[in-house]
Every structure is written in C-alpha cells, then in structure tokens.
Tab-separated table of C-alpha atoms in Angstrom:
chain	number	residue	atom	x	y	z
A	1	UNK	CA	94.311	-48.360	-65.980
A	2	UNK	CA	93.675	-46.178	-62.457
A	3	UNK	CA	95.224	-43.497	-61.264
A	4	UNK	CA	95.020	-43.425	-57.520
A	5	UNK	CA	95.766	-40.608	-55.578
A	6	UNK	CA	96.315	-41.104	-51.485
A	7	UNK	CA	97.445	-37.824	-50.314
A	8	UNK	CA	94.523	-37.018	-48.767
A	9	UNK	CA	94.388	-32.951	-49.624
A	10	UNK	CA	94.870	-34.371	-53.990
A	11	UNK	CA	92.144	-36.269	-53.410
A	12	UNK	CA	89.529	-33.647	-51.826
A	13	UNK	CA	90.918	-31.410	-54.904
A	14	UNK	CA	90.076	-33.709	-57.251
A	15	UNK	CA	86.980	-34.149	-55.667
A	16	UNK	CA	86.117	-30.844	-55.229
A	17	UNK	CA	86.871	-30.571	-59.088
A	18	UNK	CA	83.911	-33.032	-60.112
A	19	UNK	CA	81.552	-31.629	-57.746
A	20	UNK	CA	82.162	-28.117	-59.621
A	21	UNK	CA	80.547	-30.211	-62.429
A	22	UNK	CA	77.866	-31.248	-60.962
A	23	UNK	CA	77.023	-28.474	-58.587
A	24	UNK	CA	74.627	-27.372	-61.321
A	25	UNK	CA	72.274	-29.868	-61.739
A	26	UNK	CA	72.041	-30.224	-58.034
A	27	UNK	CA	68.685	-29.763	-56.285
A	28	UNK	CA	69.042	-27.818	-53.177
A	29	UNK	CA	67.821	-30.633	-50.702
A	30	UNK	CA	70.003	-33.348	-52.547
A	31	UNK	CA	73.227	-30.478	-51.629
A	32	UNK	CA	72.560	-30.394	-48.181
A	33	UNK	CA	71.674	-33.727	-47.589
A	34	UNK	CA	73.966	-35.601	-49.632
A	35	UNK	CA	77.020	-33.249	-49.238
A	36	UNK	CA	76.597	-30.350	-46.660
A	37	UNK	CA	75.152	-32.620	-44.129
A	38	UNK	CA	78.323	-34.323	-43.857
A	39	UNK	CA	81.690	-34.233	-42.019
A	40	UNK	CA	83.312	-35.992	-44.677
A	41	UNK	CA	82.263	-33.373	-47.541
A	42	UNK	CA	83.328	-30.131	-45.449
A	43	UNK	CA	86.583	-29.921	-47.193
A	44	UNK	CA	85.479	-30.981	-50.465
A	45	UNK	CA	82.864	-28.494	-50.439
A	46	UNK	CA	85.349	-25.581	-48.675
A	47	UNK	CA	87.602	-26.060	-51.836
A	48	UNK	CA	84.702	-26.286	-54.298
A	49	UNK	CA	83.554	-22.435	-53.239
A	50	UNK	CA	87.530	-21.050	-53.632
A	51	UNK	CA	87.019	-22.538	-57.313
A	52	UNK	CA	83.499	-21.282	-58.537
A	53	UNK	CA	83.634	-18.409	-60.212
A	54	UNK	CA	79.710	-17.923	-59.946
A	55	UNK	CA	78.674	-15.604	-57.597
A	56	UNK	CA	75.001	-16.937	-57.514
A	57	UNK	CA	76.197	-20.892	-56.814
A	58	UNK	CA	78.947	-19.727	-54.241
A	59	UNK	CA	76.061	-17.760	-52.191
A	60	UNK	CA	73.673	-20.885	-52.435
A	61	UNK	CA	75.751	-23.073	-51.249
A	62	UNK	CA	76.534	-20.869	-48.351
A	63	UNK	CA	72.998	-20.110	-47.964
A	64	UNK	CA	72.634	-24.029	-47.551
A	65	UNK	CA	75.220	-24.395	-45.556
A	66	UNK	CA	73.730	-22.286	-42.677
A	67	UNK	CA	70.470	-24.051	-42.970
A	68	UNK	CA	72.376	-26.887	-42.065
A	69	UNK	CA	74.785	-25.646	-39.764
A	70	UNK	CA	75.657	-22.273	-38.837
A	71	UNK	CA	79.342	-22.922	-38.000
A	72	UNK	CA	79.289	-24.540	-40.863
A	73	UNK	CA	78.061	-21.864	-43.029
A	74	UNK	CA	80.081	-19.356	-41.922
A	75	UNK	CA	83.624	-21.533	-42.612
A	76	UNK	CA	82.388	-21.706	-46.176
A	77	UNK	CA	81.325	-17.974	-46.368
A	78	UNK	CA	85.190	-17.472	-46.255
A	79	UNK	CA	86.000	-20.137	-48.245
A	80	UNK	CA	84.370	-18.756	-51.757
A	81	UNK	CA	86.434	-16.950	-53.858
A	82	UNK	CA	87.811	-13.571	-52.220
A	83	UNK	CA	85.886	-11.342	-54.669
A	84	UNK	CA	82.805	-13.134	-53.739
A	85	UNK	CA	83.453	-12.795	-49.879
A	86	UNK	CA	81.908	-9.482	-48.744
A	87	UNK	CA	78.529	-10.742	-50.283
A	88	UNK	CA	78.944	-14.460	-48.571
A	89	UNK	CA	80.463	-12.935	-45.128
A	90	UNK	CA	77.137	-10.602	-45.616
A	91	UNK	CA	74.972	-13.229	-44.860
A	92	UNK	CA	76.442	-13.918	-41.384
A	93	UNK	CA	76.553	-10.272	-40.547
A	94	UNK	CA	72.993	-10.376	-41.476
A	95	UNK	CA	72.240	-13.559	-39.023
A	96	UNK	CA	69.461	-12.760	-35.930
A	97	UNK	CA	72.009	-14.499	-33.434
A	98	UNK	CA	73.106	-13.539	-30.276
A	99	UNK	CA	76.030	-10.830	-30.975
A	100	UNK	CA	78.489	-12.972	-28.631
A	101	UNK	CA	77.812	-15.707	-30.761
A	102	UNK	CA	77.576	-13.393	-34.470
A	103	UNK	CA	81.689	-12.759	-33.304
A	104	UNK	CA	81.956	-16.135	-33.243
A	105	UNK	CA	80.494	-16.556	-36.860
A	106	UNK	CA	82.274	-13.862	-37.883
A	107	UNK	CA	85.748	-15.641	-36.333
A	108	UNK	CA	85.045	-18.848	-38.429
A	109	UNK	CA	85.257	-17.116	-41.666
A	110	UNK	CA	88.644	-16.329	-41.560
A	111	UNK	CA	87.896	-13.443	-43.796
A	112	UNK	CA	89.550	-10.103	-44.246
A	113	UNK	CA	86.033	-8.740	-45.107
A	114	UNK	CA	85.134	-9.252	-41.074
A	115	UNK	CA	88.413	-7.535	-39.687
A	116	UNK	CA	86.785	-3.921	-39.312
A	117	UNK	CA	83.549	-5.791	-38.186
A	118	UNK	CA	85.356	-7.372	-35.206
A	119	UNK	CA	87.624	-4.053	-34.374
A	120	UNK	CA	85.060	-2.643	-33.693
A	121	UNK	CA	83.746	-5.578	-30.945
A	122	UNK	CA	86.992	-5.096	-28.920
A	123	UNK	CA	84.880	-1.756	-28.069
A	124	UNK	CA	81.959	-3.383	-26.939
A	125	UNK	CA	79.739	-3.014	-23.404
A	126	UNK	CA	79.725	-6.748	-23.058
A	127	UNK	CA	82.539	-8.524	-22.066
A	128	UNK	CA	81.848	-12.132	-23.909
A	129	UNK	CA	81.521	-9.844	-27.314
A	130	UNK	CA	84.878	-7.923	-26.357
A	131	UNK	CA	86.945	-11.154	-25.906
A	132	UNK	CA	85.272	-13.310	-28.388
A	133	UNK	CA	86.156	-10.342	-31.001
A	134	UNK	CA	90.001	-10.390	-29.883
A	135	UNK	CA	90.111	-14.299	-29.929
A	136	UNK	CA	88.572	-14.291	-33.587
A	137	UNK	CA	91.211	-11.274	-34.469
A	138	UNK	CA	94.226	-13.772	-33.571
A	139	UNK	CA	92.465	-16.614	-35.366
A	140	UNK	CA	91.797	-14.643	-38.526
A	141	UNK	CA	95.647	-13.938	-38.190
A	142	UNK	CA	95.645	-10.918	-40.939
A	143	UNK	CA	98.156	-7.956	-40.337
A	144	UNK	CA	94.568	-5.728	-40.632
A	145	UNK	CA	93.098	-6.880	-37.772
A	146	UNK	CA	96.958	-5.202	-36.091
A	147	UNK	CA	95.669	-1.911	-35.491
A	148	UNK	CA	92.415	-2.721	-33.380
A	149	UNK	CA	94.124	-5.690	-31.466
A	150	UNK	CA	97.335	-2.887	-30.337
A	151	UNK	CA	94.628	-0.575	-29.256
A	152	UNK	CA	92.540	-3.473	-27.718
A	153	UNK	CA	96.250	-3.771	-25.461
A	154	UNK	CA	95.549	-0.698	-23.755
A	155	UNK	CA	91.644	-1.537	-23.136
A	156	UNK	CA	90.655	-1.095	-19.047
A	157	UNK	CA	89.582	-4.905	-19.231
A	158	UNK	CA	92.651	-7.145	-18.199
A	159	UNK	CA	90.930	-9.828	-20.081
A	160	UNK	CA	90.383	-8.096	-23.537
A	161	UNK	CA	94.371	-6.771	-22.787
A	162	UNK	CA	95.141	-10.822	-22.330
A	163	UNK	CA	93.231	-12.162	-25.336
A	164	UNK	CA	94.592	-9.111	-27.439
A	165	UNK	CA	98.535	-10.207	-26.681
A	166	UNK	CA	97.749	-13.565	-27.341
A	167	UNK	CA	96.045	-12.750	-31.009
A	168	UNK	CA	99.437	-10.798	-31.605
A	169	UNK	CA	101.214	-13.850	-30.794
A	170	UNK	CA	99.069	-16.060	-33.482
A	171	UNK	CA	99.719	-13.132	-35.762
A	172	UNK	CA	103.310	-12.645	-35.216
A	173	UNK	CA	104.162	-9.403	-37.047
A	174	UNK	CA	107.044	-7.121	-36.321
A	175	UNK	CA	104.323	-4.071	-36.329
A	176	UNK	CA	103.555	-5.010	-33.181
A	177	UNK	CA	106.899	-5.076	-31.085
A	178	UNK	CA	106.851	-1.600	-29.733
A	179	UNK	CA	103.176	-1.881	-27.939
A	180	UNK	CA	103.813	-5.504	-27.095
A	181	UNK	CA	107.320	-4.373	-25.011
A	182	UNK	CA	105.075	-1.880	-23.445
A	183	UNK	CA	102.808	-4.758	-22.229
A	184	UNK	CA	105.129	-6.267	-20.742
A	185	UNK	CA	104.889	-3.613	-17.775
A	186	UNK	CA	101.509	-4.386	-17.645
A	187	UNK	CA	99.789	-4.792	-14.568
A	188	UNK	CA	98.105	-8.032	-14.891
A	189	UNK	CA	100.114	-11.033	-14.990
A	190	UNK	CA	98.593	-12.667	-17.926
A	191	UNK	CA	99.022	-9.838	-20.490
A	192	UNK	CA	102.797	-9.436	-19.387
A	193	UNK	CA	102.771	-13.430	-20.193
A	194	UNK	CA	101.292	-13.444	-23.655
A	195	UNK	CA	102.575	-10.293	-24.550
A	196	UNK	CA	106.725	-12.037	-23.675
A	197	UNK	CA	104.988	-15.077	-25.651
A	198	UNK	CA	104.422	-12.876	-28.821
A	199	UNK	CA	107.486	-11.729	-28.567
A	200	UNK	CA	109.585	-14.651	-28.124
A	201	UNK	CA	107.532	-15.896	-31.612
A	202	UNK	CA	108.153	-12.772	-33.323
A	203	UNK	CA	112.199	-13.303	-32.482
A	204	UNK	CA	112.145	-16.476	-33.547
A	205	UNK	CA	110.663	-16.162	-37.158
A	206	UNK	CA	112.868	-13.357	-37.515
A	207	UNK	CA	115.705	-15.621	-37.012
C-alpha cells in the first residue's frame, strides 16, 4: 500500500514538497543543522526555495544557508523563486568578501539578477576579478550576459579575451557569430581556439 518512487530527481520533489510543510515550524538551528548542513539536503532544499511563495521564508533560508556555507548560500539565493531573486542575490552582493571571491558568489547563483553585476567585473583593475567575472558569465549561460562578454572579446588582457570566447561557447547563441569570426584573427592563440570552439557549437545546434 506504498508508492515508491526511484528516479532520484521525483523523489527530491517530493521531498522538497513535505519540507514546504514543515519549513514553518522549523527553528532556525534545527534548519541548518538538520537540513542545510548537509550534502544530501542541497537539492531538496534548492527545489524547496523555487516553490515558496514567501518572500520572508525564501530569504531565511538563504540567510541560513550562508551561515553555513557561503557557496552554499549563494546556489540557493538563485534557486528561490525568480521574483524573489534580486532580494536573495542582494544578500551576496551585500557579503564583506574579497571581490575576487564576491564574483565567484555571484557565479554560483546562476541568476539573471547578477548579469549587469558581473559586466561590469570584465572592466575591472584586477585581473582574478576580470576573469572570474567572464568564467561566471559563461556559467550563468543567459543571452544578457552577450553584450558584456562580446565587448570583454576585445579587452587588452589575452586572458579576459580567452575566458570571454569560451563563456560564448557555454552560451552558444547566434548573436555572437560576427565578433566571434573576428576573434578568430586574434592574436593570442587561445582566444582564436575558443572562439573556433564556440563556433563549431553554435553550427552544430543550428543543425
């Protein structure tokens, strides 16, 4: 008289269903120590916040979450619901980290609400800030974070220039054909690499 489900991603739904329930009645500690401190709960927990439709529970448990972790935190601050995302993603931007590191939050959202955020770190002084910007760009893999990465391709660092062709290659849009052709005259080796890579990726979904 059991239903059993064994596809793993049913089950975590279903799971992530009953902890909805009893998100409520649960103490803060008990959260993060019961749930949030765990590997096992991370995708339980990730699916819970794309289901609440309570601002105030989807920033606690975000909150929490970067007590306990701040990689953690900052998956889950992308997680919530979309209309609840500037406010979660809000509390990264707000973290006192290292701004190398912040990019990296920022990356591990996945968020749309970070795109202009990390544009804007392709333009950076430091060079750890510049490419950890363009790597989280390609792993976001939104058509907004286009525009910054193609003008990130004609940045004087060869690096930023590599780690922008290879973002357009996660990304794969046909936006970015023109500039990325125009890479491939480009004087470092690896940029002319990842920018035939992009390409090649681009061709092939097309087909």
């Amino acid at each position: 008289d059991k239903i059993a489900f064994r596809h793993q991603l049913i089950q975590e739904y279903y799971t992530a269903e009953e902890l909805k329930k009893k998100l409520p009645h649960l103490r803060d500690e008990q959260l993060q120590w019961d749930y949030l401190n765990y590997l096992k709960w991370t995708e339980p927990m990730a699916l819970l916040l794309g289901l609440l439709d309570n601002e105030t529970q989807a920033k606690r448990v975000v909150k929490l979450g970067l007590e306990i972790d701040l990689k953690l935190g900052a998956r889950l601050a992308g997680e919530v619901n979309f209309k609840f995302q500037k406010q979660t993603v809000g509390l990264v931007l707000g973290l006192d980290v290292p701004k190398r590191f912040k990019v990296e939050l920022l990356g591990l959202t996945k968020s749309n609400q970070v795109v202009n955020e990390l544009s804007q770190a392709l333009k950076d002084s430091d060079w750890g800030v510049r490419w950890n910007a363009a790597e989280a760009l390609g792993n976001i893999g939104s058509e907004a974070a286009i525009p910054g990465l193609l003008k990130a391709l004609e940045h004087s660092d060869d690096d930023v220039r590599m780690r922008a062709a290879l973002a357009l290659s996660k990304i794969g849009s046909e936006t970015a054909i023109a500039e990325l052709l125009k890479a491939l005259e480009d004087s470092d080796w690896g940029v002319r690499r990842n920018a035939a890579e992009a390409l090649d990726k681009i061709s092939t979904a097309q087909n």
